[in-house]
mmCIF file of C-alpha atoms in Angstrom:
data_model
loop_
_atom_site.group_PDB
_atom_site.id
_atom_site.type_symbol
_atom_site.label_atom_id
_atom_site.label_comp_id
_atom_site.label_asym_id
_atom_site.label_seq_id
_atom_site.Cartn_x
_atom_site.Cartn_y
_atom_site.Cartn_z
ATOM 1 C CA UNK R 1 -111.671 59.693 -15.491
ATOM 2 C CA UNK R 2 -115.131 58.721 -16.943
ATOM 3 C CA UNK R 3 -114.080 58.476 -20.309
ATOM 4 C CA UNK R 4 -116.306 58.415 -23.413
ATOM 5 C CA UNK R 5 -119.188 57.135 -20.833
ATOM 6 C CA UNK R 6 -119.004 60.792 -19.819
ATOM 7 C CA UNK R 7 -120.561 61.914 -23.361
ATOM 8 C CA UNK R 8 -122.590 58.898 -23.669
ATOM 9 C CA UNK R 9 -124.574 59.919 -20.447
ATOM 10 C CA UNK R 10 -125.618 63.064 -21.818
ATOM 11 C CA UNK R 11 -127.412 61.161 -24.513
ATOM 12 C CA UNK R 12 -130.792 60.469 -23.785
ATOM 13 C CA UNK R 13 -131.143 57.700 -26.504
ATOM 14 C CA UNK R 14 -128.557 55.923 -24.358
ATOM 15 C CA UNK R 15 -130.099 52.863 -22.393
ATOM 16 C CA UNK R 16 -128.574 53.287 -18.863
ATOM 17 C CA UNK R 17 -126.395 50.997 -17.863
ATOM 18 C CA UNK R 18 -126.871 49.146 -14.159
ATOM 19 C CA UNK R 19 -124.358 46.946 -12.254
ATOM 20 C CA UNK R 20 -125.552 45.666 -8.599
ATOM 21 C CA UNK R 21 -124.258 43.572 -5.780
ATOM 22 C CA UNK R 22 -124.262 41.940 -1.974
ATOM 23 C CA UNK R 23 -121.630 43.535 -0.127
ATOM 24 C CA UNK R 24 -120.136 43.588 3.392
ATOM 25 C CA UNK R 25 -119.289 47.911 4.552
ATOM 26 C CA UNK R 26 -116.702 47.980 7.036
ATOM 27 C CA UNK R 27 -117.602 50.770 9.556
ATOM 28 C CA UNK R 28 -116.313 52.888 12.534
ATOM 29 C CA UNK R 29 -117.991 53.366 15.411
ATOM 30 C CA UNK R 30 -119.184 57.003 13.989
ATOM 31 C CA UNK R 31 -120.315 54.819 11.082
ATOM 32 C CA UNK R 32 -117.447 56.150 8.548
ATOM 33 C CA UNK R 33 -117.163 53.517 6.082
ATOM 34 C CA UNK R 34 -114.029 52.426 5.738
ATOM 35 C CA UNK R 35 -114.130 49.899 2.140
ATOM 36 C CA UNK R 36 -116.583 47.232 1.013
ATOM 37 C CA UNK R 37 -116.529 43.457 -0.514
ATOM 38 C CA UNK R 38 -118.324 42.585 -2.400
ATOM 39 C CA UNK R 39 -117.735 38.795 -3.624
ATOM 40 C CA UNK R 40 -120.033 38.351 -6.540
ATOM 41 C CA UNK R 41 -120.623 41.935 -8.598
ATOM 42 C CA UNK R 42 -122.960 41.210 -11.731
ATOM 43 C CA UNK R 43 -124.247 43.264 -14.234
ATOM 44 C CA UNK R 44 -127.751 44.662 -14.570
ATOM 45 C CA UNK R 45 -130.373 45.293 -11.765
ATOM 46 C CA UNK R 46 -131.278 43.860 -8.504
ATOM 47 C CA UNK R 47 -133.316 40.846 -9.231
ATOM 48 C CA UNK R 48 -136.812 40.671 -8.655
ATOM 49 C CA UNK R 49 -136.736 37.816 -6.270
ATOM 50 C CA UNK R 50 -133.738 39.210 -4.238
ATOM 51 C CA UNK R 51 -135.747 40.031 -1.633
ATOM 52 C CA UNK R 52 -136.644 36.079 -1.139
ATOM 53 C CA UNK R 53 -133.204 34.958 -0.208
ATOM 54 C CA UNK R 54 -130.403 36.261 1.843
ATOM 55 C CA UNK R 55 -126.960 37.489 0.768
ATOM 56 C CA UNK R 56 -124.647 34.520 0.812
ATOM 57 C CA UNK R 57 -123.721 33.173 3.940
ATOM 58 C CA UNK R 58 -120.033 34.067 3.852
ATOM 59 C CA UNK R 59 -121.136 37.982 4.027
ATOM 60 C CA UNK R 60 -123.830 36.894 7.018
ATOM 61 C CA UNK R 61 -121.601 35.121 9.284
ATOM 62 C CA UNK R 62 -118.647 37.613 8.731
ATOM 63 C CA UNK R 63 -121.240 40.540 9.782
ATOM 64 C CA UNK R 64 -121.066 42.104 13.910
ATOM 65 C CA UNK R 65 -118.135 44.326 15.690
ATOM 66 C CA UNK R 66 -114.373 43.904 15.356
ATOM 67 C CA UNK R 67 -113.264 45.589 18.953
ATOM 68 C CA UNK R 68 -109.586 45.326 17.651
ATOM 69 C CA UNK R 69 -109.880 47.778 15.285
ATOM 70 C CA UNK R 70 -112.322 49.889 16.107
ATOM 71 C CA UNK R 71 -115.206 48.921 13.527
ATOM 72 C CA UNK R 72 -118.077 47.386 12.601
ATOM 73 C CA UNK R 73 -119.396 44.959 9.922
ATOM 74 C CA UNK R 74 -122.631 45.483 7.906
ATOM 75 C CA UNK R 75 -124.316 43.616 5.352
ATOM 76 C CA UNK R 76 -125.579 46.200 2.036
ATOM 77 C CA UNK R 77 -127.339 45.555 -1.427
ATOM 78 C CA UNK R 78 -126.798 48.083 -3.615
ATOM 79 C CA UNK R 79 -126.914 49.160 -7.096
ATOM 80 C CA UNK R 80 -125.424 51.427 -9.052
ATOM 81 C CA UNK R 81 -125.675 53.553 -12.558
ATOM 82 C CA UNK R 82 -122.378 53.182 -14.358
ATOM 83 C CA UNK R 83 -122.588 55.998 -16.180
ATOM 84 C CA UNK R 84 -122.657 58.546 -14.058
ATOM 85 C CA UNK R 85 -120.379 59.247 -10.663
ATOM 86 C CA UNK R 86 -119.981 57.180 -7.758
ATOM 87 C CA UNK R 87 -122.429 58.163 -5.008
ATOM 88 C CA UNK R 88 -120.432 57.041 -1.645
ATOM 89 C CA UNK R 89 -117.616 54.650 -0.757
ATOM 90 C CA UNK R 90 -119.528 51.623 -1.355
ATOM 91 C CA UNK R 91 -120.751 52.732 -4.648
ATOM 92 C CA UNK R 92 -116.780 53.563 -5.192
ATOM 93 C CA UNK R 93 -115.822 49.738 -4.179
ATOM 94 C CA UNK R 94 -118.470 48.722 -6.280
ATOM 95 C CA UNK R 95 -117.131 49.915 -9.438
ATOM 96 C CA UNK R 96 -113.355 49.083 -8.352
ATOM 97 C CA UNK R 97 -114.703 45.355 -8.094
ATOM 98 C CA UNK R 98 -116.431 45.524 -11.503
ATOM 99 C CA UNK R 99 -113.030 46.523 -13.040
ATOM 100 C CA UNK R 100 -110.948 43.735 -11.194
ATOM 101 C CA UNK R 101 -113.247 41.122 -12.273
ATOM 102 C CA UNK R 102 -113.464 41.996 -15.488
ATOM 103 C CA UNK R 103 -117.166 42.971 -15.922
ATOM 104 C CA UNK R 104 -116.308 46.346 -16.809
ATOM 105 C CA UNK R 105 -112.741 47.146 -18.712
ATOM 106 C CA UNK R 106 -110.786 50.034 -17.623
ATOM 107 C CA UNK R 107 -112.649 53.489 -18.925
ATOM 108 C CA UNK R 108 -115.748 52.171 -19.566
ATOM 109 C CA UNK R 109 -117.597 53.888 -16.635
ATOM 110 C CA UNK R 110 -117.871 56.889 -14.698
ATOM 111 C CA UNK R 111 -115.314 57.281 -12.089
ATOM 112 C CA UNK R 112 -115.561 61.067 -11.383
ATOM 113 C CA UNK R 113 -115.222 61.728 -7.725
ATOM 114 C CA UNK R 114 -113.678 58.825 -6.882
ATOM 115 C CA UNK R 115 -111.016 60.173 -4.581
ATOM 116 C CA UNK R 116 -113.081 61.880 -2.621
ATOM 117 C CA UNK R 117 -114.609 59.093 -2.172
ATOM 118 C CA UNK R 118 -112.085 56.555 -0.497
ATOM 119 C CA UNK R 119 -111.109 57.291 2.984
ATOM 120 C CA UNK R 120 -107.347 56.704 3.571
ATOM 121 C CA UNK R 121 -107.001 53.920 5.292
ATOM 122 C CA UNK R 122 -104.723 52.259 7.373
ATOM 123 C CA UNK R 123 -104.281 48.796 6.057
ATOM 124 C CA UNK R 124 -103.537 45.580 8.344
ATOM 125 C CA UNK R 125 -103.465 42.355 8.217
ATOM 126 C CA UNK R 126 -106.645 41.857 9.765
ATOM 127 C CA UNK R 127 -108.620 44.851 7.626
ATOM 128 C CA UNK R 128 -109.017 48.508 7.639
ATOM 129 C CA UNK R 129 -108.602 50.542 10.525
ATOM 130 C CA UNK R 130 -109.186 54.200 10.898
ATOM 131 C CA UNK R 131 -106.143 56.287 10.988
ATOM 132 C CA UNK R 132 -107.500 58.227 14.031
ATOM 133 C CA UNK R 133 -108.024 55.244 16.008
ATOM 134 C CA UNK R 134 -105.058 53.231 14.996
ATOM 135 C CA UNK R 135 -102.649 54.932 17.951
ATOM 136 C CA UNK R 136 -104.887 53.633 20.559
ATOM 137 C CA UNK R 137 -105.418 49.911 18.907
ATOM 138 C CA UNK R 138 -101.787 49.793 17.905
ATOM 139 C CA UNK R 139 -100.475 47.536 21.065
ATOM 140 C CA UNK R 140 -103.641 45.498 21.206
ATOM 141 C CA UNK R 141 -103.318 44.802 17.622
ATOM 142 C CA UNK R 142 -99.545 43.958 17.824
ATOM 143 C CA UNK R 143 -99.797 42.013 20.671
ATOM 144 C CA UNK R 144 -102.717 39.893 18.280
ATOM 145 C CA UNK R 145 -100.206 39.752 15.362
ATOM 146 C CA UNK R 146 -102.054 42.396 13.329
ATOM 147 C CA UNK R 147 -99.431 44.259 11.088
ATOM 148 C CA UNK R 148 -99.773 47.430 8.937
ATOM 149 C CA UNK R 149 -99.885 46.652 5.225
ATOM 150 C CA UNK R 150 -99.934 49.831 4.224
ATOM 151 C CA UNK R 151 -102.033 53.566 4.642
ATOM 152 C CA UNK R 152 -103.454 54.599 1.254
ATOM 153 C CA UNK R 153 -107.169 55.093 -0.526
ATOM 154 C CA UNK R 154 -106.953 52.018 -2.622
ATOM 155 C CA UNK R 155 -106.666 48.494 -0.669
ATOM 156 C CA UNK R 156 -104.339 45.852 -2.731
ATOM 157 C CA UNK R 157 -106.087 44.115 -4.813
ATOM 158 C CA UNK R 158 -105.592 40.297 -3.629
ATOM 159 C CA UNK R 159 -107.349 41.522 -0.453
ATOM 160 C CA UNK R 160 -110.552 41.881 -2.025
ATOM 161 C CA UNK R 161 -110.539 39.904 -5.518
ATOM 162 C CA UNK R 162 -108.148 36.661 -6.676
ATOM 163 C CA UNK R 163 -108.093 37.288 -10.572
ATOM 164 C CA UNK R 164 -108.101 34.118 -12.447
ATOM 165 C CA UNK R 165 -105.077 32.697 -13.987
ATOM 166 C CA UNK R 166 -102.829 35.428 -13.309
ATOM 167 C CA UNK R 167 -99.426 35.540 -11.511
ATOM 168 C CA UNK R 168 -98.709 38.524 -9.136
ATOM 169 C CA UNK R 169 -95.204 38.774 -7.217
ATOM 170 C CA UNK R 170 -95.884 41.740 -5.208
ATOM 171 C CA UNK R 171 -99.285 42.075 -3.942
ATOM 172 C CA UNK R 172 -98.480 45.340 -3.062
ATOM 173 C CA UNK R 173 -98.250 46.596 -6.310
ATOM 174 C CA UNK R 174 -101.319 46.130 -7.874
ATOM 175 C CA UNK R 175 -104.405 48.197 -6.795
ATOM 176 C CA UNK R 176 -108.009 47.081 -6.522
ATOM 177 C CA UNK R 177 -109.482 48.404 -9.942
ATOM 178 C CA UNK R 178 -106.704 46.745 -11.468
ATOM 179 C CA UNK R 179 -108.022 44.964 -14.717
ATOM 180 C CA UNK R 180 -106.163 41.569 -15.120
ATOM 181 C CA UNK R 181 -106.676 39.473 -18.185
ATOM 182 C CA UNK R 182 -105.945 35.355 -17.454
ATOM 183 C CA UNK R 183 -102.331 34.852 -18.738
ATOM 184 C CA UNK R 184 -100.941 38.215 -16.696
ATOM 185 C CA UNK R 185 -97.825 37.737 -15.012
ATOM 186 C CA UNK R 186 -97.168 40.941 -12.717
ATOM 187 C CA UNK R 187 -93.109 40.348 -11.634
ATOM 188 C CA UNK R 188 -91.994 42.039 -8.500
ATOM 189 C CA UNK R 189 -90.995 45.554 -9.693
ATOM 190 C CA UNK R 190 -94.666 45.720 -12.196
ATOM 191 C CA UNK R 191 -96.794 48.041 -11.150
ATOM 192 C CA UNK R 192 -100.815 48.236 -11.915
ATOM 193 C CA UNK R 193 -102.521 50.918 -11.079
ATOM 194 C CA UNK R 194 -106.732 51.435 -10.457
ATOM 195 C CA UNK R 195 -109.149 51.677 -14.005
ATOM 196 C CA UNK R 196 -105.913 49.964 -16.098
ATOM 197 C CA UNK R 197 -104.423 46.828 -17.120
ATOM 198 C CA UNK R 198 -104.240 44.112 -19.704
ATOM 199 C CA UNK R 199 -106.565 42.915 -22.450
ATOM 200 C CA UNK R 200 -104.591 39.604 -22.680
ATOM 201 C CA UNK R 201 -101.342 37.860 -21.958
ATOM 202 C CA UNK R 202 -98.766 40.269 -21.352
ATOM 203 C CA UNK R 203 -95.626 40.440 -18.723
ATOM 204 C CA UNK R 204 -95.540 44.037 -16.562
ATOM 205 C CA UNK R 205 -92.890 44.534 -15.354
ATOM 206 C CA UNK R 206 -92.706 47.757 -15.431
ATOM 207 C CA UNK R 207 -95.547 50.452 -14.361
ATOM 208 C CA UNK R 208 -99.173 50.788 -16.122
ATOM 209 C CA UNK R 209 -101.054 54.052 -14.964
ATOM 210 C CA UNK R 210 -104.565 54.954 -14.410
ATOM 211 C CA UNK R 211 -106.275 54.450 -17.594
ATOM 212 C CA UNK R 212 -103.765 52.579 -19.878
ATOM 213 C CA UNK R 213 -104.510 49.126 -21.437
ATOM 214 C CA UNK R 214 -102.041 46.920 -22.546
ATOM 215 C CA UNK R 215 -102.897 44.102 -25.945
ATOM 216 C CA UNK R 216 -102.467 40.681 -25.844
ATOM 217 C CA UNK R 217 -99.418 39.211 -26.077
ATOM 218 C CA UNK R 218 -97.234 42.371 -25.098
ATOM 219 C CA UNK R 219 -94.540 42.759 -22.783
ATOM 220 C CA UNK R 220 -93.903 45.812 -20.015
ATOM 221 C CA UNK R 221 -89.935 45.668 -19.766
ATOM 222 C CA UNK R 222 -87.980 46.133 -16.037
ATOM 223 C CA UNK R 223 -88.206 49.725 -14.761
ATOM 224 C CA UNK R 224 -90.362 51.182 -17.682
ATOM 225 C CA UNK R 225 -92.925 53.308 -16.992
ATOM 226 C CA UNK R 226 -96.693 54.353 -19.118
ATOM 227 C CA UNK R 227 -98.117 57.669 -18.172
ATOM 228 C CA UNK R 228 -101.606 57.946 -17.451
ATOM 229 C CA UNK R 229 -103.950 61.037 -16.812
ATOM 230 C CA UNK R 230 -103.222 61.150 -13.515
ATOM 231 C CA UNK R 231 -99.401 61.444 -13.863
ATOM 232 C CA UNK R 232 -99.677 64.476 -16.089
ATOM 233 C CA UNK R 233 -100.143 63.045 -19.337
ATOM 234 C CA UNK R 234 -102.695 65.426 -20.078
ATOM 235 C CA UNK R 235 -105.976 63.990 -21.680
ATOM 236 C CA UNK R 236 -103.841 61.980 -24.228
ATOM 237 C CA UNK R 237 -105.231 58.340 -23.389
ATOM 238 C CA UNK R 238 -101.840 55.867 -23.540
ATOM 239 C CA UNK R 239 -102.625 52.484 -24.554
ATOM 240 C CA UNK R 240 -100.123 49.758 -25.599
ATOM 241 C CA UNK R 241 -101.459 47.622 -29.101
ATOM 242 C CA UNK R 242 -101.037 43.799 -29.261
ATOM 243 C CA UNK R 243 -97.286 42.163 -29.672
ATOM 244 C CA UNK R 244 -95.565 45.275 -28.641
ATOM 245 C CA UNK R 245 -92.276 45.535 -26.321
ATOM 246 C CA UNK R 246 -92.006 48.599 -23.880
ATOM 247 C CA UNK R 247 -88.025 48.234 -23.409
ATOM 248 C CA UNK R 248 -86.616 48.296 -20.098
ATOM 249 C CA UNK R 249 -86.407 51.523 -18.789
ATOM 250 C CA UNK R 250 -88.037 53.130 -21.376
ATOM 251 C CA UNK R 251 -91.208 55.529 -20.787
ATOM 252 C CA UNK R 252 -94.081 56.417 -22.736
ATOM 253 C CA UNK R 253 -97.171 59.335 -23.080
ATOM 254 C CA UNK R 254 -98.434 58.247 -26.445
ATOM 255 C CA UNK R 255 -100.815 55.771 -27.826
ATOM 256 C CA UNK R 256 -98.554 52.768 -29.829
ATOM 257 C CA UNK R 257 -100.414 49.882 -31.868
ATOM 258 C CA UNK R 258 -99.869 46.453 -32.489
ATOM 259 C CA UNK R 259 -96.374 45.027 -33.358
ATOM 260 C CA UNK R 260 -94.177 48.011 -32.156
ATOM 261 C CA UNK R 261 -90.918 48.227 -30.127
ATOM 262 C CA UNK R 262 -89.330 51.076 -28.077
ATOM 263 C CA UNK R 263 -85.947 50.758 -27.549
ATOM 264 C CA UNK R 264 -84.489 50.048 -23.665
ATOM 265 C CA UNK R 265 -84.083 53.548 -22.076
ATOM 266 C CA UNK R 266 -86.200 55.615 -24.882
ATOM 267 C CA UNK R 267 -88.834 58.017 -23.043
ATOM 268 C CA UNK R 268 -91.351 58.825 -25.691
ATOM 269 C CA UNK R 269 -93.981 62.178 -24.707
ATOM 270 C CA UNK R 270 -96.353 63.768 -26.656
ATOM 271 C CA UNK R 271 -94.171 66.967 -27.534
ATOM 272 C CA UNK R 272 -91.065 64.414 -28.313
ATOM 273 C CA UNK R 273 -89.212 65.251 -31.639
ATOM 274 C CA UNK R 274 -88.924 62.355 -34.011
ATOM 275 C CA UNK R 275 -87.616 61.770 -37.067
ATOM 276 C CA UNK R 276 -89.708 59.708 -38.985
ATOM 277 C CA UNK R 277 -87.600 57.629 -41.382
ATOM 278 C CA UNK R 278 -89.138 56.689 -44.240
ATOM 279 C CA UNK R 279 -86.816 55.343 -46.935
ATOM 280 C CA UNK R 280 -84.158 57.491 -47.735
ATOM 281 C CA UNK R 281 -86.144 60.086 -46.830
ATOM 282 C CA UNK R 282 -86.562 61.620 -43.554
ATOM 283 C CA UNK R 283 -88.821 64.440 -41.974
ATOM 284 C CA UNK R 284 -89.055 65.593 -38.257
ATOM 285 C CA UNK R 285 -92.652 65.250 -36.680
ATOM 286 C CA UNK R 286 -94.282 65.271 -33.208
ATOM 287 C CA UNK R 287 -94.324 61.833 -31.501
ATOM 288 C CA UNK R 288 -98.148 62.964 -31.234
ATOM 289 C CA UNK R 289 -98.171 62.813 -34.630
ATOM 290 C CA UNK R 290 -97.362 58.702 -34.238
ATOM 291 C CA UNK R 291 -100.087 57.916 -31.857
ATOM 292 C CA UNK R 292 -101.831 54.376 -32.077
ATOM 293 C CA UNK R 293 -99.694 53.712 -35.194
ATOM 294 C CA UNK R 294 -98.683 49.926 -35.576
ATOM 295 C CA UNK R 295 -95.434 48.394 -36.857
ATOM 296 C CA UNK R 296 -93.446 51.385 -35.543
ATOM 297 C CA UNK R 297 -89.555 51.021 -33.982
ATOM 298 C CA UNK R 298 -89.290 54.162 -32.063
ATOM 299 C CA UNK R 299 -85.267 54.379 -31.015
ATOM 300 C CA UNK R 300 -82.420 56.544 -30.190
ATOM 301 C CA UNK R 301 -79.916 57.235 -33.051
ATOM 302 C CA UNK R 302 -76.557 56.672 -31.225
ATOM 303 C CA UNK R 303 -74.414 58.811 -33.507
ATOM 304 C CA UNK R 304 -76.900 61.950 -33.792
ATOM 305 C CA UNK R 305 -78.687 61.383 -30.515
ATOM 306 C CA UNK R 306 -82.362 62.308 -32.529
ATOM 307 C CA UNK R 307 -84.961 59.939 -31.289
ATOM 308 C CA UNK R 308 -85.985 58.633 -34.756
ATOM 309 C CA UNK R 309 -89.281 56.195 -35.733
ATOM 310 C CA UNK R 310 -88.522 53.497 -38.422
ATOM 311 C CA UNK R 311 -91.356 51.097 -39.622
ATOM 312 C CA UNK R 312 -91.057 47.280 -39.449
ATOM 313 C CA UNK R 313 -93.256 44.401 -40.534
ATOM 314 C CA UNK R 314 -94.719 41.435 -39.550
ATOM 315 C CA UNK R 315 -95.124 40.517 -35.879
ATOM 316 C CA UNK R 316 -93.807 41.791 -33.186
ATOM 317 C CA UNK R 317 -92.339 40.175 -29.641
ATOM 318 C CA UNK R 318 -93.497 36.922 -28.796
ATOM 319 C CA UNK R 319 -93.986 35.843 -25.207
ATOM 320 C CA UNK R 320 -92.161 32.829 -23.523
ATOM 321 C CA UNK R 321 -96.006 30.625 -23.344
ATOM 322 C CA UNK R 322 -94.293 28.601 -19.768
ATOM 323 C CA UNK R 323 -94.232 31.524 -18.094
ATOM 324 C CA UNK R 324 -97.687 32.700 -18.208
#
């Protein structure tokens, strides 16, 4: 998961690159922590004159125990080295923030380790409680209103970090570490997963995996899904171009460029056979072969059943401009 940052790291003409921030851990009473906010990551190193002034007071006055579930709230500073792996949990959160407030795009630092990283948490509506202590909470917490969100590593993003000018139906769907360009609408059935997301306007709905990036102006159709490295797709990195239409339905485990359309219901992998139609001519490639091509119309030949690849010009989809 570190991405080309891994090989830049090992280069010792390489400036290192820092990102820092104020943060408030949530902790058990062993001192586990369970995640941490931090409201305003930045780039670069702890200023000089940090230690003259105090973390903002929304992180102070939110700081001291939670007896309904179980924790703790600190106050941390802490800074981090992009470039190589995350250190603890906090370190972890850090680098999810970075991601969903687009300081850092997806796969442009080091998340090695990450899982190990995030405790699973169980998710309420008041904050993170530890699974092991949720039984005994669980009628205090009801009788308070408190319901379970969810139990998972990765919080939901909108608990942590409002993107800017972006529309999301289903909180539950997109993770923290989710990169969200202004101009994203995420309908109710989209899907964004940690260290991926869009570069500009586009309409999900449909899935986006770890590590895939989506262009401007392109559109995710109902039900389709992108594979990412974490889905077995390999080391191939997916990526969608700019103008492109994912079809409803349809899947995909190779790189496309700008301008392209896959039909509605067309799952596209690596090791897919395509006829490439060029002309009159024809020959039969790997859809490998095709990767980050633009101007490509990758469909499914209804009399032969061959999944063929047909180039087209000019632009490709545009998007409806009132609904983003």
């Amino acid at each position: 998961m570190g991405g080309n940052l891994e090989a830049m790291s090992d280069n010792a003409n390489v400036t290192p690159r820092f990102a820092w921030g104020d943060g408030l851990s949530t902790l058990t009473a062993d001192n586990t922590v369970l995640d941490t906010w931090f409201p305003q990551p930045a780039l670069g190193t702890i200023p000089a004159d940090h230690g003259a002034h105090t973390p903002a007071a929304s992180l102070t006055e939110a700081a001291g125990a939670d007896p309904r579930r179980g924790v703790h709230t600190e106050v941390i500073t802490l800074q981090i080295d992009l470039d190589v792996p995350p250190a603890s949990t906090s370190d972890a959160y850090l680098r999810l923030h970075l991601l969903s407030t687009l300081l850092v795009r997806p796969n442009d630092l080091n998340l090695d380790g990450i899982f190990g990283l995030l405790p699973n948490v169980v998710w309420t509506s008041a904050g993170a409680v530890h699974p092991d202590d949720f039984a005994k909470l669980r009628v205090a917490l009801q009788r308070d209103g408190i319901q379970v969100c969810g139990i998972d590593r990765f919080p939901r993003l909108t608990d942590f970090v409002i993107p800017r000018d972006v529309r999301i139906a289903d909180a539950s769907r997109v993770r923290l570490g989710a990169y969200l360009s202004p101009g994203t609408v995420v309908m109710h059935e989209g899907f964004c997963n940690f260290n991926a997301g869009t570069l500009g306007t586009a309409m999900v709905e449909g899935r986006i995996s770890q590590g895939v990036v989506v262009g401007d102006g392109s559109d995710i159709g109902g039900g389709a899904s992108i594979m990412g490295t974490l889905s077995g797709g390999g080391t191939q990195r997916v990526s969608i171009g700019e103008r492109t239409l994912l079809g409803a339905n349809a899947g995909l485990g190779i790189a496309i460029g700008d301008d392209c359309i896959v039909e509605a219901g067309l799952y596209v992998t690596a090791g897919t056979r395509v006829t490439l139609v060029e002309g009159d001519a024809s020959r039969e490639v790997k859809a490998l072969e095709l990767s980050g091509q633009n101007g490509l119309l990758l469909r499914r030949n209804s009399s032969t059943g061959r999944v063929e690849a047909l180039s087209r010009t000019g632009e490709g989809i545009t998007l409806n401009s009132a609904l983003h």
